[in-house]
Short mmCIF file of C-alpha atoms in Angstrom, two decimals:
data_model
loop_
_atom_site.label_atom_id
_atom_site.label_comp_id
_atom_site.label_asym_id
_atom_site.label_seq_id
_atom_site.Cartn_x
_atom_site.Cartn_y
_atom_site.Cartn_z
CA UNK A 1 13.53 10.32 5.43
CA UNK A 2 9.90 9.30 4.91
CA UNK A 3 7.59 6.73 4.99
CA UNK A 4 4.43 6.54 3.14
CA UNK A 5 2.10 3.64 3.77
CA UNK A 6 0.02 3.15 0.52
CA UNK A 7 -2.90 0.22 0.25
CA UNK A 8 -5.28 -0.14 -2.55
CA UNK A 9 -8.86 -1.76 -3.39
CA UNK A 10 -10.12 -2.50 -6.90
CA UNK A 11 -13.33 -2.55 -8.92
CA UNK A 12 -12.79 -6.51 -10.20
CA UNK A 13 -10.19 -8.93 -11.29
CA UNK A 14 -8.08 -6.66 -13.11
CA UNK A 15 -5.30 -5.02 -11.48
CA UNK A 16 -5.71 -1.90 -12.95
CA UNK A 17 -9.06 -1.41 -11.83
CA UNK A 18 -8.05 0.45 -8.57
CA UNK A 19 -11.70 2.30 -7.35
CA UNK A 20 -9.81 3.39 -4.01
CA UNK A 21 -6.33 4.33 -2.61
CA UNK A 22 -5.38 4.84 1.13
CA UNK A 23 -2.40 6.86 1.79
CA UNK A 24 -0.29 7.02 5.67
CA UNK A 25 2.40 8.76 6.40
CA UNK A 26 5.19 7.97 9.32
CA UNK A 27 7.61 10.27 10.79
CA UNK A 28 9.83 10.37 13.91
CA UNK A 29 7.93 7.18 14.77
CA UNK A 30 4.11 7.94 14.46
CA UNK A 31 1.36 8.33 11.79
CA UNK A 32 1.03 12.09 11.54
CA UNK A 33 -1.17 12.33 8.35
CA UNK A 34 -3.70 9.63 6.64
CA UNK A 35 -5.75 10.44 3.46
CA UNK A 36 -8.21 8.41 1.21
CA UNK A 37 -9.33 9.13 -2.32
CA UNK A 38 -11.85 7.14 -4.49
CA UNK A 39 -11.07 6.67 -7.84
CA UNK A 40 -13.06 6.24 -10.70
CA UNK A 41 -11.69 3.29 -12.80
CA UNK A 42 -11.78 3.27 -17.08
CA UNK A 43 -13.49 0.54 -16.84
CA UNK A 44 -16.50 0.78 -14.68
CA UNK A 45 -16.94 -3.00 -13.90
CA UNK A 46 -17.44 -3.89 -10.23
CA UNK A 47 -17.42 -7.22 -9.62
CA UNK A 48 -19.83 -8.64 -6.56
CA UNK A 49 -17.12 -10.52 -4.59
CA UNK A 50 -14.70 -6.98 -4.73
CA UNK A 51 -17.85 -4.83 -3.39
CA UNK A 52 -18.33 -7.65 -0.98
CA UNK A 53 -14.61 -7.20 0.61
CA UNK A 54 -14.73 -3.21 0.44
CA UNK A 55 -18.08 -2.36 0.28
CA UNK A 56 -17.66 0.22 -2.66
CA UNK A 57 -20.18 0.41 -5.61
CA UNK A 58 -20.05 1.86 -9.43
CA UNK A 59 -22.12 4.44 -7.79
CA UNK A 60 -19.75 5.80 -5.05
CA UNK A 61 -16.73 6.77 -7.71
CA UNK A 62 -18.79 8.07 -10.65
CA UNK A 63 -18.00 11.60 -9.86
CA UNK A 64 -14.39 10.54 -8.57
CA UNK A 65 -11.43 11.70 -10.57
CA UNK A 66 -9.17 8.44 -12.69
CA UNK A 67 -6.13 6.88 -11.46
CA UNK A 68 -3.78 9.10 -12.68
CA UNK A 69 -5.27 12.53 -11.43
CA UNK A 70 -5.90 10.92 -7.91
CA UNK A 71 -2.35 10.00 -7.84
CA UNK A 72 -0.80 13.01 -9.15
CA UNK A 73 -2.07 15.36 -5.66
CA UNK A 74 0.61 13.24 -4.34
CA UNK A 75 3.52 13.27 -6.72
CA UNK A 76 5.19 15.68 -4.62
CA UNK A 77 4.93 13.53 -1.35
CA UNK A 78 6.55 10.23 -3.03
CA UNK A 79 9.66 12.21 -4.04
CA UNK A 80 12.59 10.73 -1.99
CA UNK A 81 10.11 8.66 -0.03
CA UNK A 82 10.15 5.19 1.28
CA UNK A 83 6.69 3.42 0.70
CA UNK A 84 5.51 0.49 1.97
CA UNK A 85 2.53 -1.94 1.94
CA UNK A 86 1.22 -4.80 3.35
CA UNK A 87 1.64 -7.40 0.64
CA UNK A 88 3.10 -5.22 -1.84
CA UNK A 89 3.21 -7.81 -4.50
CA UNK A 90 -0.47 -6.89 -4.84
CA UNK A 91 -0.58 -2.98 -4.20
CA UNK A 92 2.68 -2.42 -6.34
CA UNK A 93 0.79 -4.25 -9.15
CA UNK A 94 -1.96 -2.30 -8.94
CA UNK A 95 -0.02 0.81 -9.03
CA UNK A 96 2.16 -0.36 -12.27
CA UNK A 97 -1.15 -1.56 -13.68
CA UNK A 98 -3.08 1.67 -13.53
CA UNK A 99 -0.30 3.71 -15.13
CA UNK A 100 0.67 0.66 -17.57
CA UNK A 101 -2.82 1.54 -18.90
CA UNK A 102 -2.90 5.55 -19.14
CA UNK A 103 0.28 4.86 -20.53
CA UNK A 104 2.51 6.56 -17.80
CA UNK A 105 6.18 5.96 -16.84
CA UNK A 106 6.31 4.63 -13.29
CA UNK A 107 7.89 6.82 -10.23
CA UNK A 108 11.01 6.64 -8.95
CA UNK A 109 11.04 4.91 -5.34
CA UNK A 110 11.38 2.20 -3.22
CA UNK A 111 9.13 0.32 -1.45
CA UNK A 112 8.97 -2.21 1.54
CA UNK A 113 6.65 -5.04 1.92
CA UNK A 114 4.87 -5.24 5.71
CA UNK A 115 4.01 -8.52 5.10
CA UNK A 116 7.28 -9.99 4.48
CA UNK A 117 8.89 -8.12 7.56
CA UNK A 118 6.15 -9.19 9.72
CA UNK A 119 6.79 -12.56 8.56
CA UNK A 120 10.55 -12.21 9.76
CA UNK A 121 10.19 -10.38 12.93
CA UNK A 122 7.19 -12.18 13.94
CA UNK A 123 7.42 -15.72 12.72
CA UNK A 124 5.84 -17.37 15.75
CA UNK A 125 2.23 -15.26 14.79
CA UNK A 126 -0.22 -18.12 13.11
CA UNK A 127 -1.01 -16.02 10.53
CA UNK A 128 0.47 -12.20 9.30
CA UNK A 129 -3.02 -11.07 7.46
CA UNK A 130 -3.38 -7.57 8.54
CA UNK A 131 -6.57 -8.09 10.54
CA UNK A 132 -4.74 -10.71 12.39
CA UNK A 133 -1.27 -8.20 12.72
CA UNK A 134 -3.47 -5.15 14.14
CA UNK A 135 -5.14 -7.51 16.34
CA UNK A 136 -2.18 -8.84 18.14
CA UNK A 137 -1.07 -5.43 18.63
CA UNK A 138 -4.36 -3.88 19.93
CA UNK A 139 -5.68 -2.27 17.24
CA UNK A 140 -8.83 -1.35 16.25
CA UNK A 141 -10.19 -0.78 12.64
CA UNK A 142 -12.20 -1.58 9.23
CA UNK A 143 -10.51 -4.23 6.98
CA UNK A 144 -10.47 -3.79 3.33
CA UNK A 145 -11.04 0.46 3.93
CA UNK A 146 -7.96 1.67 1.84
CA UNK A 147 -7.40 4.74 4.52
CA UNK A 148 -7.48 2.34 7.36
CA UNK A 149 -5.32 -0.41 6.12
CA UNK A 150 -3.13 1.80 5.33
CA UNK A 151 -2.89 3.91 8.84
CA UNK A 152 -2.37 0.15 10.41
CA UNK A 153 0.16 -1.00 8.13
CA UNK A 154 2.03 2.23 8.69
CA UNK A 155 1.15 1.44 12.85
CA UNK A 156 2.68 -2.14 12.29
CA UNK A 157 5.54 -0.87 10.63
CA UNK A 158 6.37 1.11 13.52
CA UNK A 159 5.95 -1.61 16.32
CA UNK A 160 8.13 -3.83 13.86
CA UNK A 161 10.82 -1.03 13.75
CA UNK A 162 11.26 -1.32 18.23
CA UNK A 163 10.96 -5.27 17.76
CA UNK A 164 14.52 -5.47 16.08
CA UNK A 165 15.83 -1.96 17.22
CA UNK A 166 15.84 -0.03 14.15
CA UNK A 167 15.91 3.92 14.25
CA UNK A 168 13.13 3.86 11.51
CA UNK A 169 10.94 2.42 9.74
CA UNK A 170 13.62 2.11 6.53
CA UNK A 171 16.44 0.55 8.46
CA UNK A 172 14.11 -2.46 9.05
CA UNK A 173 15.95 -4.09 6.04
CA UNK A 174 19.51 -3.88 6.46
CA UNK A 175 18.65 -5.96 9.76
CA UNK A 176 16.35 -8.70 8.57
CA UNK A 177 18.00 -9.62 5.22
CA UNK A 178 15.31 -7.51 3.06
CA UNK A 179 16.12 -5.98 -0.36
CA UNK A 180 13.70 -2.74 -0.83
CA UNK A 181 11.58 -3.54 -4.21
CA UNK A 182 12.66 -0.25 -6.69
CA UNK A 183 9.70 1.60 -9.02
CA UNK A 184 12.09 2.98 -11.99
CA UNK A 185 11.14 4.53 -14.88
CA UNK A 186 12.23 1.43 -17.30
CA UNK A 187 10.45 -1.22 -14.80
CA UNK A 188 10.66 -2.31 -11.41
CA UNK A 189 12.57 -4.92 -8.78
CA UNK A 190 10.56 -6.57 -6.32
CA UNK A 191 10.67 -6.43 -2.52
CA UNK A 192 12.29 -9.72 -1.55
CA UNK A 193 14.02 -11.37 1.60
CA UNK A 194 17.78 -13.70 2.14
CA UNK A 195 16.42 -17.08 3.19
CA UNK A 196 16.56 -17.22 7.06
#
């Protein structure tokens, strides 16, 4: 099996607007690959308070390829993969967004969300933002850069995988009480966990 850490960043409001996608990939228990394309959104809106969290401007993506060429470099690595993301409510919108508006069928996969297992596993931590996750667990790196976010989600994954014993990253689940969210080509399920 494997796991694919995804995080996004967008232009503005609008949740198709993604101007930047961060891609990391787990296996046997370590990040062996990370990769980060910019993408050029239809609309070319930035609003100031996005380019204030990740820095990117109009500028930056105007010779960047759209959503659904960036995306499509890695339709071979999603096959049969398990992603994940830290708040995938958000990223998984994003994703269904951008192909809701080039008028693409969704992927099939299925997708954990780091936030909610952190939330399990950890529940004494203050706070399970990612800045405040990597920092616990001594790690070092730029919030809000799709690439990074997405290397220390996949990182936090991993530590959460030896906190409750699991043999990977995708067994985390079956041993907190979390049902995988499900990208299908009709729709989607979300990520969700049992009460405690």
């Amino acid at each position: 099996m494997k796991t694919i850490a995804i995080d996004f960043e967008t232009a503005n409001e609008q949740r198709g607007s993604a101007c930047s996608v961060g891609l990391a990939w787990i296996e046997e228990g370590r990040v062996t690959r990370v990769e980060e394309r910019l993408i050029r959104p239809r609309d070319m809106r930035f609003s100031g308070m996005n380019i204030a969290i990740h820095g990117i401007r109009p500028e930056d993506v105007e010779d960047a390829p759209e959503f659904p060429e960036v995306m499509d470099e890695f339709n071979d690595d999603f096959r049969g993969a398990t992603m994940i993301a830290h708040n995938a409510a958000f990223d998984f919108s994003v994703w269904r967004a951008s192909l809701d508006l080039y008028r693409q069928s969704y992927p099939e996969l299925t997708y954990l969300c780091s936030l909610k297992m952190a939330q399990r596993i950890w529940p004494h931590f203050l706070s399970h933002r990612l800045n405040l996750i990597a920092e616990h667990l001594g790690l070092r790196f730029m919030h809000h850069n799709a690439a990074e976010d997405a290397a220390v989600c996949a990182a936090a994954a991993i530590e959460m995988a030896k906190a409750v014993k699991a043999k990977a990253v995708e067994a985390i689940p079956a041993l907190i009480g979390m049902t995988p969210g499900r990208l299908m080509a009709r729709g989607y399920a979300p990520c969700t966990c049992r009460k405690a």
